[in-house]
Amino acid sequence: MKDTKQYQLDRENVPQHVAIVMDGNGRWAKKRSLPRLAGHNAGMAALKEIVKRSDVLGVKYLTVYAFSTENWKRPADEVSGIFKLLIVYMKKELAELHANNVHVQIFGDYSRLPKDSIDALETALEKTKNNTGLKFNIALNYGGRDEMMQAIRRLAAKCCDGTLKPEELSEEMVAQQLYTAGMPDPELIIRTSGELRLSNFLLWQSAYSEFVFTDVLWPDFTPEEYERCIAEFQGRKRRYGGV
Ligand code: FPP
């Protein structure tokens, strides 16, 4: 049954930055005896609605985990299928994203993706780069440890060449080296499909994030369920280590 319940959200306390681990596409497909890619395709449709609702709710940054540094271990046809879907998504949605002033950004080293996927991504990055609305960050070939390793290497190089002293290193300097430089940390991280892990997502940035886990499989994740997750977030008391 479609969830049509309305959640009374406090519009003043909508998280600025929401991050989502979009999990469960494979299981959604399996339940229907469909190929896994059909699940990713349905997941893409779900994502479209969540981007729209984020904008309506006033979320400023939406970061979604589309492909991890570990996802290369999947069968080659699934990996190439996800990258093809990415092209479909960008071609279908770019005009609307741009019309809605959405700024698309990629977290991760996407240079390993097939050329046609890179082209589709770069078209989107270029077209939306001056947009001032929702920052829509797609994590692709992203891993939190990989992101931190790159930051450590760059800062270590500065220490070695003498432009930085180790004792001068600060949390802010590290944060400036991450894909999220200049953005607030995610106040809310949602993971679908009942899995209770972070899976190498936003390791540095999640220090004080609230986690909401839902059993709903990603393709079934509706804007109403999204609002329910935000309502759950709003019910939490955030203390940041204080009392
Ligand atoms: C996790 O489900 C999902 C992924 C690894 C891919 C996410 C891709 C999309 C939402 C669609 C494509 C959209 C873009 C922007 C690329 P899973 O396969 O791990 O599911 P399972 O745990 O049930 O097997």
GROMACS .gro file of C-alpha atoms and ligand atoms in nm:
model
  267
    1MET     CA    1   0.000   0.000   0.000
    2LYS     CA    2   0.130   0.342  -0.083
    3ASP     CA    3   0.234   0.541   0.222
    4THR     CA    4   0.042   0.865   0.207
    5LYS     CA    5   0.084   0.965   0.571
    6GLN     CA    6   0.184   1.326   0.621
    7TYR     CA    7   0.461   1.400   0.869
    8GLN     CA    8   0.455   1.724   1.061
    9LEU     CA    9   0.804   1.846   0.991
   10ASP     CA   10   0.956   2.140   1.172
   11ARG     CA   11   1.056   2.353   0.874
   12GLU     CA   12   1.312   2.536   1.089
   13ASN     CA   13   1.492   2.212   1.173
   14VAL     CA   14   1.526   2.046   0.834
   15PRO     CA   15   1.882   1.910   0.805
   16GLN     CA   16   2.097   2.122   0.578
   17HIS     CA   17   2.291   1.821   0.456
   18VAL     CA   18   2.136   1.476   0.412
   19ALA     CA   19   2.343   1.181   0.296
   20ILE     CA   20   2.189   0.855   0.177
   21VAL     CA   21   2.320   0.502   0.127
   22MET     CA   22   2.078   0.384  -0.140
   23ASP     CA   23   2.078   0.012  -0.060
   24GLY     CA   24   1.853  -0.276  -0.160
   25ASN     CA   25   1.814  -0.245  -0.535
   26GLY     CA   26   1.932  -0.604  -0.587
   27ARG     CA   27   1.692  -0.748  -0.331
   28TRP     CA   28   1.404  -0.543  -0.471
   29ALA     CA   29   1.471  -0.699  -0.813
   30LYS     CA   30   1.516  -1.051  -0.672
   31LYS     CA   31   1.179  -1.032  -0.495
   32ARG     CA   32   1.026  -0.972  -0.838
   33SER     CA   33   1.242  -1.229  -1.021
   34LEU     CA   34   1.395  -0.945  -1.222
   35PRO     CA   35   1.760  -0.890  -1.312
   36ARG     CA   36   1.956  -0.678  -1.063
   37LEU     CA   37   1.981  -0.397  -1.314
   38ALA     CA   38   1.603  -0.363  -1.310
   39GLY     CA   39   1.647  -0.284  -0.940
   40HIS     CA   40   1.904  -0.015  -1.015
   41ASN     CA   41   1.672   0.126  -1.279
   42ALA     CA   42   1.389   0.145  -1.026
   43GLY     CA   43   1.640   0.297  -0.781
   44MET     CA   44   1.711   0.571  -1.029
   45ALA     CA   45   1.341   0.658  -1.043
   46ALA     CA   46   1.332   0.671  -0.661
   47LEU     CA   47   1.634   0.899  -0.658
   48LYS     CA   48   1.466   1.146  -0.891
   49GLU     CA   49   1.177   1.189  -0.646
   50ILE     CA   50   1.410   1.228  -0.348
   51VAL     CA   51   1.609   1.501  -0.522
   52LYS     CA   52   1.285   1.687  -0.592
   53ARG     CA   53   1.157   1.650  -0.237
   54SER     CA   54   1.493   1.760  -0.092
   55ASP     CA   55   1.460   2.083  -0.284
   56VAL     CA   56   1.100   2.135  -0.171
   57LEU     CA   57   1.193   2.072   0.194
   58GLY     CA   58   1.482   2.316   0.183
   59VAL     CA   59   1.764   2.062   0.221
   60LYS     CA   60   2.073   2.243   0.091
   61TYR     CA   61   2.306   1.948   0.028
   62LEU     CA   62   2.206   1.596  -0.076
   63THR     CA   63   2.483   1.339  -0.102
   64VAL     CA   64   2.400   0.994  -0.237
   65TYR     CA   65   2.619   0.684  -0.250
   66ALA     CA   66   2.584   0.556  -0.605
   67PHE     CA   67   2.901   0.349  -0.643
   68SER     CA   68   3.171   0.268  -0.389
   69THR     CA   69   3.540   0.192  -0.436
   70GLU     CA   70   3.441  -0.165  -0.337
   71ASN     CA   71   3.157  -0.199  -0.591
   72TRP     CA   72   3.409  -0.287  -0.867
   73LYS     CA   73   3.400  -0.639  -0.720
   74ARG     CA   74   3.051  -0.687  -0.865
   75PRO     CA   75   2.997  -0.880  -1.190
   76ALA     CA   76   3.127  -0.677  -1.486
   77ASP     CA   77   2.785  -0.657  -1.653
   78GLU     CA   78   2.629  -0.509  -1.338
   79VAL     CA   79   2.908  -0.252  -1.308
   80SER     CA   80   2.882  -0.149  -1.673
   81GLY     CA   81   2.502  -0.147  -1.643
   82ILE     CA   82   2.515   0.097  -1.349
   83PHE     CA   83   2.742   0.328  -1.551
   84LYS     CA   84   2.506   0.309  -1.849
   85LEU     CA   85   2.217   0.395  -1.618
   86LEU     CA   86   2.413   0.694  -1.502
   87ILE     CA   87   2.425   0.820  -1.861
   88VAL     CA   88   2.051   0.760  -1.899
   89TYR     CA   89   1.989   0.944  -1.572
   90MET     CA   90   2.202   1.242  -1.671
   91LYS     CA   91   2.052   1.268  -2.018
   92LYS     CA   92   1.696   1.238  -1.890
   93GLU     CA   93   1.725   1.458  -1.584
   94LEU     CA   94   1.984   1.723  -1.664
   95ALA     CA   95   1.746   1.976  -1.816
   96GLU     CA   96   1.511   1.951  -1.518
   97LEU     CA   97   1.794   1.959  -1.264
   98HIS     CA   98   1.930   2.270  -1.431
   99ALA     CA   99   1.587   2.433  -1.455
  100ASN     CA  100   1.555   2.379  -1.080
  101ASN     CA  101   1.891   2.548  -1.016
  102VAL     CA  102   2.045   2.222  -0.886
  103HIS     CA  103   2.426   2.210  -0.873
  104VAL     CA  104   2.554   1.858  -0.952
  105GLN     CA  105   2.888   1.753  -0.806
  106ILE     CA  106   3.074   1.422  -0.803
  107PHE     CA  107   3.253   1.283  -0.497
  108GLY     CA  108   3.512   1.024  -0.598
  109ASP     CA  109   3.761   0.954  -0.872
  110TYR     CA  110   3.533   0.913  -1.171
  111SER     CA  111   3.826   0.900  -1.415
  112ARG     CA  112   3.807   0.518  -1.401
  113LEU     CA  113   3.456   0.517  -1.546
  114PRO     CA  114   3.391   0.447  -1.914
  115LYS     CA  115   3.447   0.746  -2.145
  116ASP     CA  116   3.078   0.793  -2.234
  117SER     CA  117   2.985   0.801  -1.864
  118ILE     CA  118   3.258   1.055  -1.793
  119ASP     CA  119   3.131   1.269  -2.081
  120ALA     CA  120   2.773   1.260  -1.949
  121LEU     CA  121   2.894   1.352  -1.600
  122GLU     CA  122   3.115   1.635  -1.719
  123THR     CA  123   2.832   1.779  -1.927
  124ALA     CA  124   2.621   1.787  -1.610
  125LEU     CA  125   2.900   1.934  -1.397
  126GLU     CA  126   2.969   2.206  -1.651
  127LYS     CA  127   2.605   2.294  -1.716
  128THR     CA  128   2.510   2.323  -1.350
  129LYS     CA  129   2.834   2.462  -1.204
  130ASN     CA  130   2.698   2.813  -1.145
  131ASN     CA  131   2.364   2.700  -1.006
  132THR     CA  132   2.292   2.826  -0.657
  133GLY     CA  133   2.019   2.585  -0.545
  134LEU     CA  134   2.042   2.233  -0.403
  135LYS     CA  135   2.395   2.088  -0.407
  136PHE     CA  136   2.342   1.735  -0.535
  137ASN     CA  137   2.653   1.530  -0.468
  138ILE     CA  138   2.680   1.190  -0.633
  139ALA     CA  139   2.941   0.965  -0.474
  140LEU     CA  140   3.089   0.755  -0.754
  141ASN     CA  141   3.392   0.533  -0.710
  142TYR     CA  142   3.392   0.695  -0.367
  143GLY     CA  143   3.538   0.557  -0.046
  144GLY     CA  144   3.581   0.745   0.279
  145ARG     CA  145   3.923   0.591   0.347
  146ASP     CA  146   4.035   0.665  -0.007
  147GLU     CA  147   3.921   1.027   0.036
  148MET     CA  148   4.113   1.054   0.365
  149MET     CA  149   4.424   0.886   0.218
  150GLN     CA  150   4.433   1.144  -0.060
  151ALA     CA  151   4.399   1.424   0.193
  152ILE     CA  152   4.676   1.273   0.407
  153ARG     CA  153   4.907   1.242   0.105
  154ARG     CA  154   4.855   1.606   0.004
  155LEU     CA  155   4.912   1.733   0.358
  156ALA     CA  156   5.211   1.502   0.411
  157ALA     CA  157   5.365   1.637   0.089
  158LYS     CA  158   5.336   1.991   0.228
  159CYS     CA  159   5.502   1.879   0.551
  160CYS     CA  160   5.783   1.714   0.354
  161ASP     CA  161   5.850   2.017   0.135
  162GLY     CA  162   5.850   2.241   0.439
  163THR     CA  163   5.543   2.454   0.354
  164LEU     CA  164   5.357   2.312   0.655
  165LYS     CA  165   5.469   2.202   1.000
  166PRO     CA  166   5.300   1.890   1.143
  167GLU     CA  167   5.202   2.084   1.456
  168GLU     CA  168   5.022   2.341   1.239
  169LEU     CA  169   4.788   2.077   1.098
  170SER     CA  170   4.427   2.134   1.200
  171GLU     CA  171   4.092   1.962   1.155
  172GLU     CA  172   3.989   2.250   0.929
  173MET     CA  173   4.289   2.184   0.703
  174VAL     CA  174   4.193   1.820   0.672
  175ALA     CA  175   3.828   1.912   0.605
  176GLN     CA  176   3.942   2.149   0.329
  177GLN     CA  177   4.108   1.857   0.149
  178LEU     CA  178   3.788   1.649   0.132
  179TYR     CA  179   3.521   1.646  -0.140
  180THR     CA  180   3.293   1.821   0.110
  181ALA     CA  181   3.528   2.121   0.147
  182GLY     CA  182   3.317   2.425   0.232
  183MET     CA  183   3.004   2.222   0.305
  184PRO     CA  184   2.850   2.145   0.643
  185ASP     CA  185   2.883   1.786   0.765
  186PRO     CA  186   2.571   1.577   0.708
  187GLU     CA  187   2.341   1.611   1.008
  188LEU     CA  188   2.145   1.308   0.888
  189ILE     CA  189   2.262   0.989   0.719
  190ILE     CA  190   1.993   0.751   0.597
  191ARG     CA  191   2.054   0.392   0.495
  192THR     CA  192   1.781   0.186   0.338
  193SER     CA  193   1.719  -0.189   0.323
  194GLY     CA  194   1.778  -0.277   0.687
  195GLU     CA  195   2.159  -0.286   0.672
  196LEU     CA  196   2.318  -0.126   0.978
  197ARG     CA  197   2.658  -0.021   0.843
  198LEU     CA  198   2.832   0.291   0.716
  199SER     CA  199   3.026   0.101   0.447
  200ASN     CA  200   3.310   0.352   0.407
  201PHE     CA  201   3.074   0.645   0.340
  202LEU     CA  202   3.172   0.994   0.462
  203LEU     CA  203   3.389   0.859   0.745
  204TRP     CA  204   3.532   1.196   0.849
  205GLN     CA  205   3.215   1.392   0.793
  206SER     CA  206   2.987   1.156   0.989
  207ALA     CA  207   3.151   1.222   1.328
  208TYR     CA  208   2.831   1.375   1.471
  209SER     CA  209   2.572   1.266   1.216
  210GLU     CA  210   2.243   1.116   1.324
  211PHE     CA  211   2.175   0.782   1.157
  212VAL     CA  212   1.833   0.670   1.047
  213PHE     CA  213   1.801   0.314   0.922
  214THR     CA  214   1.492   0.198   0.742
  215ASP     CA  215   1.396  -0.150   0.624
  216VAL     CA  216   1.248  -0.006   0.303
  217LEU     CA  217   1.443  -0.114  -0.006
  218TRP     CA  218   1.578   0.181  -0.202
  219PRO     CA  219   1.345   0.153  -0.504
  220ASP     CA  220   1.050   0.164  -0.260
  221PHE     CA  221   1.188   0.467  -0.074
  222THR     CA  222   0.921   0.730  -0.131
  223PRO     CA  223   0.928   1.102  -0.049
  224GLU     CA  224   0.685   1.016   0.236
  225GLU     CA  225   0.933   0.767   0.382
  226TYR     CA  226   1.203   1.032   0.340
  227GLU     CA  227   0.993   1.274   0.543
  228ARG     CA  228   0.940   1.005   0.806
  229CYS     CA  229   1.320   0.969   0.833
  230ILE     CA  230   1.355   1.346   0.871
  231ALA     CA  231   1.081   1.345   1.137
  232GLU     CA  232   1.279   1.073   1.321
  233PHE     CA  233   1.588   1.293   1.297
  234GLN     CA  234   1.392   1.586   1.436
  235GLY     CA  235   1.294   1.375   1.737
  236ARG     CA  236   1.658   1.318   1.832
  237LYS     CA  237   1.848   1.524   2.088
  238ARG     CA  238   2.184   1.623   1.947
  239ARG     CA  239   2.449   1.687   2.211
  240TYR     CA  240   2.779   1.678   2.019
  241GLY     CA  241   2.954   1.522   2.318
  242GLY     CA  242   2.807   1.778   2.560
  243VAL     CA  243   2.523   1.728   2.808
  244FPP     C1  244   2.279  -0.066  -0.377
  244FPP     O1  245   2.189  -0.173  -0.395
  244FPP     C2  246   2.282   0.020  -0.493
  244FPP     C3  247   2.391   0.048  -0.572
  244FPP     C4  248   2.524  -0.009  -0.547
  244FPP     C5  249   2.380   0.136  -0.687
  244FPP     C6  250   2.299   0.260  -0.670
  244FPP     C7  251   2.243   0.299  -0.800
  244FPP     C8  252   2.124   0.361  -0.818
  244FPP     C9  253   2.037   0.408  -0.710
  244FPP    C10  254   2.071   0.384  -0.955
  244FPP    C11  255   2.160   0.459  -1.044
  244FPP    C12  256   2.161   0.603  -1.018
  244FPP    C13  257   2.273   0.673  -1.035
  244FPP    C14  258   2.275   0.820  -1.013
  244FPP    C15  259   2.398   0.603  -1.080
  244FPP     P1  260   2.247  -0.319  -0.398
  244FPP     O2  261   2.275  -0.357  -0.539
  244FPP     O3  262   2.363  -0.331  -0.307
  244FPP     O4  263   2.125  -0.402  -0.344
  244FPP     P2  264   2.130  -0.538  -0.261
  244FPP     O5  265   2.204  -0.509  -0.134
  244FPP     O6  266   1.986  -0.568  -0.237
  244FPP     O7  267   2.198  -0.639  -0.347
   0.00000   0.00000   0.00000
